[in-house]
CSV table of C-alpha atoms and ligand atoms in Angstrom, one decimal:
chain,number,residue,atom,x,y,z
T,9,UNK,CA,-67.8,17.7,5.6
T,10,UNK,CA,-64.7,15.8,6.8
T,11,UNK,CA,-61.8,14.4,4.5
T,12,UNK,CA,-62.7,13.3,1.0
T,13,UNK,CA,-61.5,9.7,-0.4
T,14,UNK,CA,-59.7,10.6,-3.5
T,15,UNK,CA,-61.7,8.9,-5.9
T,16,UNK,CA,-64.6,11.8,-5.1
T,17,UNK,CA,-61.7,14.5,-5.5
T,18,UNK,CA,-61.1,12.9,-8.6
T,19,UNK,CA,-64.4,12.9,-9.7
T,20,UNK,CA,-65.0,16.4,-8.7
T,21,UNK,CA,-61.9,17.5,-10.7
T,22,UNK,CA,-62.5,15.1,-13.8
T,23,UNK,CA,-66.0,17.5,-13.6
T,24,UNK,CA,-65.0,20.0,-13.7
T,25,UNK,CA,-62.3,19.5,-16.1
T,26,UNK,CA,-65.2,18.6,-18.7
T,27,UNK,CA,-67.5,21.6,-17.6
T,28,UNK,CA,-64.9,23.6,-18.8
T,29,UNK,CA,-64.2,22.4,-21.9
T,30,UNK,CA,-68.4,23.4,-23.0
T,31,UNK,CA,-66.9,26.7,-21.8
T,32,UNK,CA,-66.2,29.3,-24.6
T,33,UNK,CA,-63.2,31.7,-24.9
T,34,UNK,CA,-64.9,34.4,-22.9
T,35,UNK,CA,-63.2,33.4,-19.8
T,36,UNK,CA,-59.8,34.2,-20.6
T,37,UNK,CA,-57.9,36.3,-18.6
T,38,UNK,CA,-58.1,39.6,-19.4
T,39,UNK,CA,-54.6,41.8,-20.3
T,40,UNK,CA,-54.4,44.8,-17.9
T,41,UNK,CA,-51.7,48.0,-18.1
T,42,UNK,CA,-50.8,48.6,-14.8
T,43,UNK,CA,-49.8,51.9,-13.1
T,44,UNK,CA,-46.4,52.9,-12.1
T,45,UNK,CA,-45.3,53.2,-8.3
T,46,UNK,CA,-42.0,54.7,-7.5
T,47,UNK,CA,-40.7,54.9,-4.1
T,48,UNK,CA,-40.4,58.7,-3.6
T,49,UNK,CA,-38.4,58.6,-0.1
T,50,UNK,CA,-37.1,55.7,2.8
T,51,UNK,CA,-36.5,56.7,5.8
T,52,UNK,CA,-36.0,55.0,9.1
T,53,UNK,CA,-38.6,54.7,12.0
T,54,UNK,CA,-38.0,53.7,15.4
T,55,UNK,CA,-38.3,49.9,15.9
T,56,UNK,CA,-42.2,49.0,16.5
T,57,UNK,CA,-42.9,47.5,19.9
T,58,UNK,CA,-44.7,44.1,18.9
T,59,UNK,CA,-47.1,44.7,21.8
T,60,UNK,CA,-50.1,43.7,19.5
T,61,UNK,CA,-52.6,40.4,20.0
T,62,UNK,CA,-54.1,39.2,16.6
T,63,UNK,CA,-57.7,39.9,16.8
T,64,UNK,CA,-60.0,37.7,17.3
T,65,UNK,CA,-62.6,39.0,14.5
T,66,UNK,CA,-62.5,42.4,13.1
T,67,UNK,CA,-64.9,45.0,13.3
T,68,UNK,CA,-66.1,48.0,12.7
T,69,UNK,CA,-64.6,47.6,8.9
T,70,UNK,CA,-66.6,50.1,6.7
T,71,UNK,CA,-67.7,47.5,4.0
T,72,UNK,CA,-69.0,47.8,0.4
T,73,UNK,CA,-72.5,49.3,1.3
T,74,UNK,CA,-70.9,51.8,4.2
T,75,UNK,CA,-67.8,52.6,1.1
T,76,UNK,CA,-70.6,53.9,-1.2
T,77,UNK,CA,-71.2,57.1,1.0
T,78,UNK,CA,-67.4,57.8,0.6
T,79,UNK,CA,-65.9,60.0,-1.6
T,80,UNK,CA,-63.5,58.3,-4.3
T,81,UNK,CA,-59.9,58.9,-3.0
T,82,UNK,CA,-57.7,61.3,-4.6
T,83,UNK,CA,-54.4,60.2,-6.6
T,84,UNK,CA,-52.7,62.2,-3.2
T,85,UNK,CA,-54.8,59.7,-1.0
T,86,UNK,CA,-53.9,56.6,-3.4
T,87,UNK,CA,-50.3,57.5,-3.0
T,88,UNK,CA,-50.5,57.5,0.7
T,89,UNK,CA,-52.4,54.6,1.2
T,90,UNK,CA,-50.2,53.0,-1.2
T,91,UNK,CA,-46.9,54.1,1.2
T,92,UNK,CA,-45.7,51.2,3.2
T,93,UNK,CA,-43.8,50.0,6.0
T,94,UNK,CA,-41.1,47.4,6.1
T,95,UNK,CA,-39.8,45.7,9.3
T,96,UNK,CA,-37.0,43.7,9.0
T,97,UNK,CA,-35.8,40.8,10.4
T,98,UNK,CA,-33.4,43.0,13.0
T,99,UNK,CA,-36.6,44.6,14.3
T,100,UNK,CA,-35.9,47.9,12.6
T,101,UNK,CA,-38.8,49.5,10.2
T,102,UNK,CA,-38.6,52.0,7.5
T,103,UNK,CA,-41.4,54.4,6.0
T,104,UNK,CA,-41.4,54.3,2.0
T,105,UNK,CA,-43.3,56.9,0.7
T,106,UNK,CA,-44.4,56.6,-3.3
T,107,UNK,CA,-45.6,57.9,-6.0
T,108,UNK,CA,-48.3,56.5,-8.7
T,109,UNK,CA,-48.1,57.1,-12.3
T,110,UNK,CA,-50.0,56.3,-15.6
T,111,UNK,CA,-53.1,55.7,-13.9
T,112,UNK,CA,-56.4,55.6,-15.7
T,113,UNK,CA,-60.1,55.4,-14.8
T,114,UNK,CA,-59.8,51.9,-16.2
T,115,UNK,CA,-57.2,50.7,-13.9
T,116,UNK,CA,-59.9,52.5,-10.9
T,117,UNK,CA,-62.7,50.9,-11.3
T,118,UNK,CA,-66.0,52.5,-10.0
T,119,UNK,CA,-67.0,51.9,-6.5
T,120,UNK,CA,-70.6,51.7,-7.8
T,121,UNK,CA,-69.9,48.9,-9.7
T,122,UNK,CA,-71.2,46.8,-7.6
T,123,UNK,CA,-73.2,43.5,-9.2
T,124,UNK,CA,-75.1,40.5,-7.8
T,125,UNK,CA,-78.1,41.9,-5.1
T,126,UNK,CA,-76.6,41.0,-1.8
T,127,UNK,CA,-78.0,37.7,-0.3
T,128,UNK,CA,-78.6,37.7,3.5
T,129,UNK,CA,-76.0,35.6,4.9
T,130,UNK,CA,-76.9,32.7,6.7
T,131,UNK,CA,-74.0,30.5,6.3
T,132,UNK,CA,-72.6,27.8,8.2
T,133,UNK,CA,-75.6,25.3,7.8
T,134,UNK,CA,-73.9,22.9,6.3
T,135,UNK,CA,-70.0,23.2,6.3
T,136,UNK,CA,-68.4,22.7,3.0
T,137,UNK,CA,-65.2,22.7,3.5
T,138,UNK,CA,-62.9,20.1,2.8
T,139,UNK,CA,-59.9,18.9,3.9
T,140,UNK,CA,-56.9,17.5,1.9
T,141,UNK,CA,-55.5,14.6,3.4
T,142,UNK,CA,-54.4,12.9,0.8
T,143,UNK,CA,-50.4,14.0,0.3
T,144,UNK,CA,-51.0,13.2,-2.7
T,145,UNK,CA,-52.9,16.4,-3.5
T,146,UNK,CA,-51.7,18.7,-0.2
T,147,UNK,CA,-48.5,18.9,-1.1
T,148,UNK,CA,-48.8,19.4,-4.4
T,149,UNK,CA,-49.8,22.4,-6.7
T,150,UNK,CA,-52.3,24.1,-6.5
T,151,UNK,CA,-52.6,23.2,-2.8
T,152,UNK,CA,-48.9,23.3,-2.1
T,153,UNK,CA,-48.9,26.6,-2.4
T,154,UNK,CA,-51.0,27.6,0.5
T,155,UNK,CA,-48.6,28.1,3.1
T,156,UNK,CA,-48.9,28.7,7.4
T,157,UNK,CA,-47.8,32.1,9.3
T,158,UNK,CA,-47.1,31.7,12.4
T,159,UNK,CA,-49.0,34.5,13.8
T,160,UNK,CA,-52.0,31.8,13.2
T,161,UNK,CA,-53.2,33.0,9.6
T,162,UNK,CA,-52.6,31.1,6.2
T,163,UNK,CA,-50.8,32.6,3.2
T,164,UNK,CA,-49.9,32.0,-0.3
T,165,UNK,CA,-46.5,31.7,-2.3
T,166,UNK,CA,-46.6,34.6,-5.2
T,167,UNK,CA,-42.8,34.1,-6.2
T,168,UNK,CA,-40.3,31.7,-4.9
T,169,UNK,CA,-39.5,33.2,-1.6
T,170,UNK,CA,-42.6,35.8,-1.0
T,171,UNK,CA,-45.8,35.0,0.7
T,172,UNK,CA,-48.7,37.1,0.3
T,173,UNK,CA,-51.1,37.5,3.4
T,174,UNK,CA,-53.7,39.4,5.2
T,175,UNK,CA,-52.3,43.0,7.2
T,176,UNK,CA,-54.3,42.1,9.8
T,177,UNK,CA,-51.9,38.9,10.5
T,178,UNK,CA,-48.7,41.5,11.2
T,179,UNK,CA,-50.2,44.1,12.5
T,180,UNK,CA,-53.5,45.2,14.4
T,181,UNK,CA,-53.5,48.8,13.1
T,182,UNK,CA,-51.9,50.7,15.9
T,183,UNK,CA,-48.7,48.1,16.2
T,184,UNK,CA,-47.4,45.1,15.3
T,185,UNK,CA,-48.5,41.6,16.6
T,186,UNK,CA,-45.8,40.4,19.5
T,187,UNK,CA,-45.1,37.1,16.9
T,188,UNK,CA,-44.3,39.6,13.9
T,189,UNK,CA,-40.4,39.7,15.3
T,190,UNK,CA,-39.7,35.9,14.9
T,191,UNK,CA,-42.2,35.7,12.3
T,192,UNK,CA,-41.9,32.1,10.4
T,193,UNK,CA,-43.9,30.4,7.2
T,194,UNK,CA,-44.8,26.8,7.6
T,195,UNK,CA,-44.7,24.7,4.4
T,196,UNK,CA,-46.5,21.5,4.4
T,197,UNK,CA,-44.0,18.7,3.1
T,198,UNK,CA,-43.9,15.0,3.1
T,199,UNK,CA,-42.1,13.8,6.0
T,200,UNK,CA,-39.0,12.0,4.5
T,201,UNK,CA,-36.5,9.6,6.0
T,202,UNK,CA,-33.7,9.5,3.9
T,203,UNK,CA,-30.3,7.3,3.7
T,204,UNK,CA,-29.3,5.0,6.2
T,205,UNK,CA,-31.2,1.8,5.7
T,206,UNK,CA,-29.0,0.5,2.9
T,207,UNK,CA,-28.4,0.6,-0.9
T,208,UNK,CA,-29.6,-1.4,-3.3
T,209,UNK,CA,-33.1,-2.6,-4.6
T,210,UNK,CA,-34.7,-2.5,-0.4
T,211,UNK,CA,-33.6,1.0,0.0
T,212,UNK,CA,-37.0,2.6,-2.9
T,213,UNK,CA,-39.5,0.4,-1.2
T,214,UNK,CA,-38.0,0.8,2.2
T,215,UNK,CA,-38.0,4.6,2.1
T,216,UNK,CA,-41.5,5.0,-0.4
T,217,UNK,CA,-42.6,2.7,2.5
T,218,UNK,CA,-42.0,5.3,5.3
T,219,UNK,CA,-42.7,8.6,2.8
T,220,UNK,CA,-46.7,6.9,2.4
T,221,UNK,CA,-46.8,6.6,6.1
T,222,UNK,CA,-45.8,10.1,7.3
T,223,UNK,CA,-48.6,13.1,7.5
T,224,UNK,CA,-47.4,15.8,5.9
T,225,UNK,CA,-46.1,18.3,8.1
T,226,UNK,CA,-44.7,21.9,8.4
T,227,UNK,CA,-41.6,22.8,7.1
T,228,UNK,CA,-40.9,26.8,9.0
T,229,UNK,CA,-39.0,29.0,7.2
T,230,UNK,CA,-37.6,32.2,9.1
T,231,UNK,CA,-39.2,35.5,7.5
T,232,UNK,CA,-36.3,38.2,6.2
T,233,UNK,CA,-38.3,41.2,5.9
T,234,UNK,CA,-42.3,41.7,6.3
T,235,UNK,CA,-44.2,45.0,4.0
T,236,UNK,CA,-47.8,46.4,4.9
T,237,UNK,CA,-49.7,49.2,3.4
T,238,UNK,CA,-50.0,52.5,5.2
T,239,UNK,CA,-53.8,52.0,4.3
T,240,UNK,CA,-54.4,49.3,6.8
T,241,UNK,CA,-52.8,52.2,9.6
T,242,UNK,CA,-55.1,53.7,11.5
T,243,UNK,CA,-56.2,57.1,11.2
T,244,UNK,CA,-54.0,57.1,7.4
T,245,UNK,CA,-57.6,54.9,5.8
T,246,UNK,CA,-60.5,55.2,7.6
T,247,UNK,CA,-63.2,53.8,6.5
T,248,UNK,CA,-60.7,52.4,3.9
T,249,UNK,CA,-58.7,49.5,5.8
T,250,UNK,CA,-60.1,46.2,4.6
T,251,UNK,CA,-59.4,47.4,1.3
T,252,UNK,CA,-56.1,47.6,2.3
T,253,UNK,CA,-55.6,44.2,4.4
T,254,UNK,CA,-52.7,42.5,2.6
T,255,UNK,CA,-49.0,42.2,3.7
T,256,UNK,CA,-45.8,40.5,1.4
T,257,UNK,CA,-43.5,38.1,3.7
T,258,UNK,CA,-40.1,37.7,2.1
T,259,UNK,CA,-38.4,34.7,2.9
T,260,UNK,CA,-34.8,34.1,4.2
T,261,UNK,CA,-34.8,30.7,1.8
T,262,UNK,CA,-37.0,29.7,-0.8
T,263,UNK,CA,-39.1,26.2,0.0
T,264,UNK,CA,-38.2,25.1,-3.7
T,265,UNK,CA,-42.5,24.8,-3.6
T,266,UNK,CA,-44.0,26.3,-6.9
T,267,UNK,CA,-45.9,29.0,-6.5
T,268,UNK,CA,-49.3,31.1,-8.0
T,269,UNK,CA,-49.1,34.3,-9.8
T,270,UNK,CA,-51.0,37.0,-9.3
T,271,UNK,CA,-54.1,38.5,-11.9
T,272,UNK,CA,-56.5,40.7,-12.2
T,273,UNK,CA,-60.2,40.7,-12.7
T,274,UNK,CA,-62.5,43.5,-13.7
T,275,UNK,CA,-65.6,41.7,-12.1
T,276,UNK,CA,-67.0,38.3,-10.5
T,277,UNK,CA,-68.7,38.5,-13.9
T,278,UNK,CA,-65.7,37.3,-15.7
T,279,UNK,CA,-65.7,33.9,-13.4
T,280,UNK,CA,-67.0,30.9,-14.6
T,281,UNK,CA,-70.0,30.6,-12.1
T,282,UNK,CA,-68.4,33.7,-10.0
T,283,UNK,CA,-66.5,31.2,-8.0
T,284,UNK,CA,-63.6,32.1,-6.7
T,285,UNK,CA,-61.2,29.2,-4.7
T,286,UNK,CA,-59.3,28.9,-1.4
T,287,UNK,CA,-57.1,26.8,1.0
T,288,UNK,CA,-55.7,27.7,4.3
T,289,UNK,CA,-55.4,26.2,7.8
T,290,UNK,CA,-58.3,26.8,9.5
T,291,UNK,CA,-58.2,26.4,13.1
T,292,UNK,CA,-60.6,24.1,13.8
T,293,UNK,CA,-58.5,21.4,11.6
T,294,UNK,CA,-55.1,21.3,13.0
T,295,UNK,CA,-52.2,20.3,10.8
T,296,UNK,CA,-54.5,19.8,8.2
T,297,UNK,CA,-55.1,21.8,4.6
T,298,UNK,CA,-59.1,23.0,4.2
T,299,UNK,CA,-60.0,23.6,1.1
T,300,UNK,CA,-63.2,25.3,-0.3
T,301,UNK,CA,-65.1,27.6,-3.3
T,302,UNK,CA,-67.9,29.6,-3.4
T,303,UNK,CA,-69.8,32.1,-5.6
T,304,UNK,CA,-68.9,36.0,-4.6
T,305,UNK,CA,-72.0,37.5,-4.1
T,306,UNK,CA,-71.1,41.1,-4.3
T,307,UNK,CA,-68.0,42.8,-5.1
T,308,UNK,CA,-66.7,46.7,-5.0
T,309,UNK,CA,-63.4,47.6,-6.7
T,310,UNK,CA,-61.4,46.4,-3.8
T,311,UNK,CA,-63.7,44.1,-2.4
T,312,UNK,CA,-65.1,40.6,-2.6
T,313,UNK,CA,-68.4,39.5,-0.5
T,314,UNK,CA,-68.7,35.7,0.0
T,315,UNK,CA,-69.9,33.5,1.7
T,316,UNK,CA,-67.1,30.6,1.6
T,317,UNK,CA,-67.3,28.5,5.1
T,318,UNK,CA,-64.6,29.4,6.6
T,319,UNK,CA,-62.6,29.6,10.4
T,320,UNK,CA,-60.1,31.5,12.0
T,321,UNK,CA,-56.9,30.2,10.4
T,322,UNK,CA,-57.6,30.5,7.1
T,323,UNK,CA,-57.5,34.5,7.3
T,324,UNK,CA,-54.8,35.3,4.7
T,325,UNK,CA,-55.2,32.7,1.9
T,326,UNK,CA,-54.6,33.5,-1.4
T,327,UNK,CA,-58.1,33.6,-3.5
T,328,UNK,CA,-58.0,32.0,-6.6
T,329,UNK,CA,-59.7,31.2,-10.1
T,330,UNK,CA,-58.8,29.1,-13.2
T,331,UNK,CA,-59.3,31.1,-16.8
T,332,UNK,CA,-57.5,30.4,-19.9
T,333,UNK,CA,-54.3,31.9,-20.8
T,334,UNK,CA,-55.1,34.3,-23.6
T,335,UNK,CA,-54.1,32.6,-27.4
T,336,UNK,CA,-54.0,29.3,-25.9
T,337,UNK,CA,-55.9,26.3,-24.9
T,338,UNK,CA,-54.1,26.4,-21.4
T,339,UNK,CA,-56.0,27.1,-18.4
T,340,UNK,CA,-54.6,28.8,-15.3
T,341,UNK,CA,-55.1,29.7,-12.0
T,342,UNK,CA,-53.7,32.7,-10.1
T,343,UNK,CA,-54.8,34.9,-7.3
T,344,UNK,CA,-57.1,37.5,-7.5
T,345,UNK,CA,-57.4,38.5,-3.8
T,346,UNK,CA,-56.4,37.4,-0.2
T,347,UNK,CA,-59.1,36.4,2.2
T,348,UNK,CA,-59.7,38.8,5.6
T,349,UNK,CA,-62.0,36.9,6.8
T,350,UNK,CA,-65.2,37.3,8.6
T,351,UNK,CA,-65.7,40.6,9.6
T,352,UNK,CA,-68.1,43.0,11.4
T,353,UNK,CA,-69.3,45.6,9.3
T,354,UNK,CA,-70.3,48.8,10.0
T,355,UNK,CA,-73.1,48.9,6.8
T,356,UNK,CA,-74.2,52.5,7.1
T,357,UNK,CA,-72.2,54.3,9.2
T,358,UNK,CA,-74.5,54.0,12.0
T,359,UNK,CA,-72.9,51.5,14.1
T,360,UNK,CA,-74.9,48.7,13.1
T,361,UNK,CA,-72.7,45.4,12.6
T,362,UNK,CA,-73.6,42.6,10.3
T,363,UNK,CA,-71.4,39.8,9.5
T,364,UNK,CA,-69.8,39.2,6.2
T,365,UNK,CA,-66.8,37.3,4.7
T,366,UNK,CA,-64.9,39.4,2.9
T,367,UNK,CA,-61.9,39.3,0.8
T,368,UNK,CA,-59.6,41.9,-0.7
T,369,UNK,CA,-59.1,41.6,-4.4
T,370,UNK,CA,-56.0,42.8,-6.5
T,371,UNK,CA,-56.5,45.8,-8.3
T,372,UNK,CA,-54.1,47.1,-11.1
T,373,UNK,CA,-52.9,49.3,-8.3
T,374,UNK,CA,-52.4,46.7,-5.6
T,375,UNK,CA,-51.1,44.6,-8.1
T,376,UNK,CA,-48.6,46.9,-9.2
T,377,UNK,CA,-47.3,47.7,-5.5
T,378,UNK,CA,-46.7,43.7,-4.9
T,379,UNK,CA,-45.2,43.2,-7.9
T,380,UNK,CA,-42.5,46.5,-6.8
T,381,UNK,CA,-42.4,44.9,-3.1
T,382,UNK,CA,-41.2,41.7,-4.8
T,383,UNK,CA,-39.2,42.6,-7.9
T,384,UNK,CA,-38.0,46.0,-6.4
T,385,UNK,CA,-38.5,47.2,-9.9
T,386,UNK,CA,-41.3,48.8,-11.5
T,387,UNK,CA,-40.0,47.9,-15.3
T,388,UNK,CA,-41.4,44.6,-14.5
T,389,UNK,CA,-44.5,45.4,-13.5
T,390,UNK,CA,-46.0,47.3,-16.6
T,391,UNK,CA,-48.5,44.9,-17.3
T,392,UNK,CA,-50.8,42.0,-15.3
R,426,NAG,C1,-31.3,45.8,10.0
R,426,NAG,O1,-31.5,45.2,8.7
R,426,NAG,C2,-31.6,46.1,7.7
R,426,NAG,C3,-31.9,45.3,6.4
R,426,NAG,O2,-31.1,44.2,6.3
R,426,NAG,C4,-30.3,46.9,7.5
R,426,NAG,O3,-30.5,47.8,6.5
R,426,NAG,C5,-30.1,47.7,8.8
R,426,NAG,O4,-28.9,48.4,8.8
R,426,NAG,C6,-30.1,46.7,10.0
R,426,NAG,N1,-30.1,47.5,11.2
R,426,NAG,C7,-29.4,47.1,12.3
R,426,NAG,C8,-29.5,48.1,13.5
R,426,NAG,O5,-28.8,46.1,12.4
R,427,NAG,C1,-71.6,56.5,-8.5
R,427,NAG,O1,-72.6,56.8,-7.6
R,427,NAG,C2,-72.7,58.2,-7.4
R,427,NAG,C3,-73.8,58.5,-6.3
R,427,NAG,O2,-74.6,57.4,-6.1
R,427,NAG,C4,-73.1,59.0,-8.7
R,427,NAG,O3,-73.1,60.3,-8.4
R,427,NAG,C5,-72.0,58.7,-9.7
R,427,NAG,O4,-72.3,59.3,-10.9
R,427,NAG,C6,-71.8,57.2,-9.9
R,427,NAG,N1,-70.6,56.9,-10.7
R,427,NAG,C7,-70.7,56.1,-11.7
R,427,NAG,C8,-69.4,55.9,-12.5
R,427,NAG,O5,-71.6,55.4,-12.0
């Protein structure tokens, strides 16, 4: 599908407004306790040599089906999973060990959990993707808040000045990608001319004149200090990683772009027609914001299987869904998992690939290590 005239957007959006007003209260967001992480220990590593090529597609990623045949990882495992790395903008890293507290089999939801049957995928029939063109609606929430890395994945703002994203857009495992040490988010903003053609009642038209003309275009911001998982490492998660592909940009300034927070779901069960939502940059559309939803048709604790169209580009998006805000009539969307991308899976262990879209979803745990990577402090991360 190519770009939308607005009046369909509007239509779509007027729908969906009044589908979900026959909705009942069931999809509110539920109210989670979170675990604690403490950092135990920092200490310094040698600089990382950037050597590393983003890869094309990943594979090999043990998926939900090859998961099932693992055991469930210890609260020692957890805790080194959960360590991290942060690489700063000087090139130097550190190791953060941590440790988790307060968690509960509720907050570690079973890996057998598993719902819908799988459907064979055969995507990519039709593409259903569409892209925003209109300003109007690309630069403004919720779309604003996709954001560009410039590594070639997407991203999505989760405070003011942090950017959530895919692992696999820093770093390939083993090291870091080669762009990681100048690593910069693009913001999409209107392309304004400002001041010198005069005061007075020409200078509003004048300038509104040149604002409706101009495409939208990126806006880079420098990136201050960049924090992955030691579960996306090699040889620290096997069989484990695409759980853990997701990585928290901070930026040097904050685009003054409101951003999406962050939520939990226990299952695709909870979503209004298990849709979940994304927008990225997908390669194939330069310059341009794609935007699509689909229904997840299986899910494990820490994984989503979709089958969203979607290219190279958009790895890293933030996914999200709309529920009410408990005890009020508001609806509100906020990210439940970042999109990986289409991946290779190793489905039984035996080597043999199929292909899959997969997204990692935010668990109590993951949710409680973002929200200590961006508010340093755990006291405000007690609940989701
Ligand atoms: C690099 O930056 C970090 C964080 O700002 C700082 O703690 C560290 O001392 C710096 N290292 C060098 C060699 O400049
Ligand atoms: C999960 O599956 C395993 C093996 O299939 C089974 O032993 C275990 O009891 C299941 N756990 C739950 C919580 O259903």
């Amino acid at each position: 599908m190519g770009p939308i005239p607005l009046c369909v957007l509007l239509q779509m959006m007027v729908l969906a407004v009044a589908a979900d007003n026959t909705i009942d209260d069931q999809y509110t967001w539920p109210q989670w306790k979170v675990p604690l992480l403490r950092r135990k220990r920092t200490v310094p590593l040698s600089s990382p040599n950037f050597l590393a090529h983003p890869p094309d597609e990943l594979s090999g990623t043990c998926g939900i089906e090859c998961q099932r045949h693992l055991p469930s990882p210890t609260l020692n495992d957890l805790e080194k999973l959960l360590s991290y790395e942060t690489v700063y903008e000087n090139g130097t890293r550190t190791y953060t060990s941590v440790s988790v507290h307060g968690l509960n089999e509720e907050m570690v939801w079973s890996k057998n959990a598993s719902s819908n049957s799988r459907h064979k995928r055969e995507v990519y029939g039709t593409d259903t993707r569409f892209t925003i063109t209109d300003k109007q609606y690309s630069t403004k929430y919720p779309f604003s808040t996709s954001v560009k890395i410039s590594t070639g994945c997407s991203g999505v703002l989760i405070t003011p000045k942090h950017v959530l994203t895919a692992a696999h857009c820093i770093h390939d495992g083993t090291d870091y990608l080669d762009g990681v040490q100048k690593l910069r988010v693009g913001i999409l903003k209107e392309k304004t001319r400002r001041g010198k053609e005069g005061k007075g009642k020409y200078r509003k038209s004048r300038s509104r004149r040149s604002v409706e003309s101009g495409k939208p275009s990126f806006k880079w911001t420098k990136v201050k200090q960049t924090q992955v998982p030691k579960g996306w490492f090699k040889g620290v998660a096997d069989g484990l990683a695409a759980d853990y592909d997701y990585a928290v940009l901070e930026l040097k300034k904050a685009p003054k772009v409101k951003f999406m927070d962050l939520g939990i779901i226990p299952s695709v069960k909870e979503l209004p027609a298990g849709r979940i939502h994304f927008s990225g940059f997908d390669d194939d559309r330069p310059g341009n914001l794609v935007y699509r939803f689909c229904s997840v048709s299986e899910e494990s604790s820490d994984l989503f299987y979709q089958y969203c169209d979607a290219k190279p580009g958009s790895s890293g998006s933030g996914v999200y869904i709309c529920l009410k805000e408990p005890g009020k009539k508001k609806w509100k969307r906020k990210i439940i998992g970042v999109f990986s991308g289409h991946q290779w899976v190793d489905v039984n262990r035996n080597g043999e690939q199929q292909d899959y879209n997969v997204a990692v979803r935010i668990t109590p745990l993951k949710y409680a290590q973002i929200c200590y990577w961006v508010h340093g402090d755990t006291s405000e991360c007690r609940a989701a």
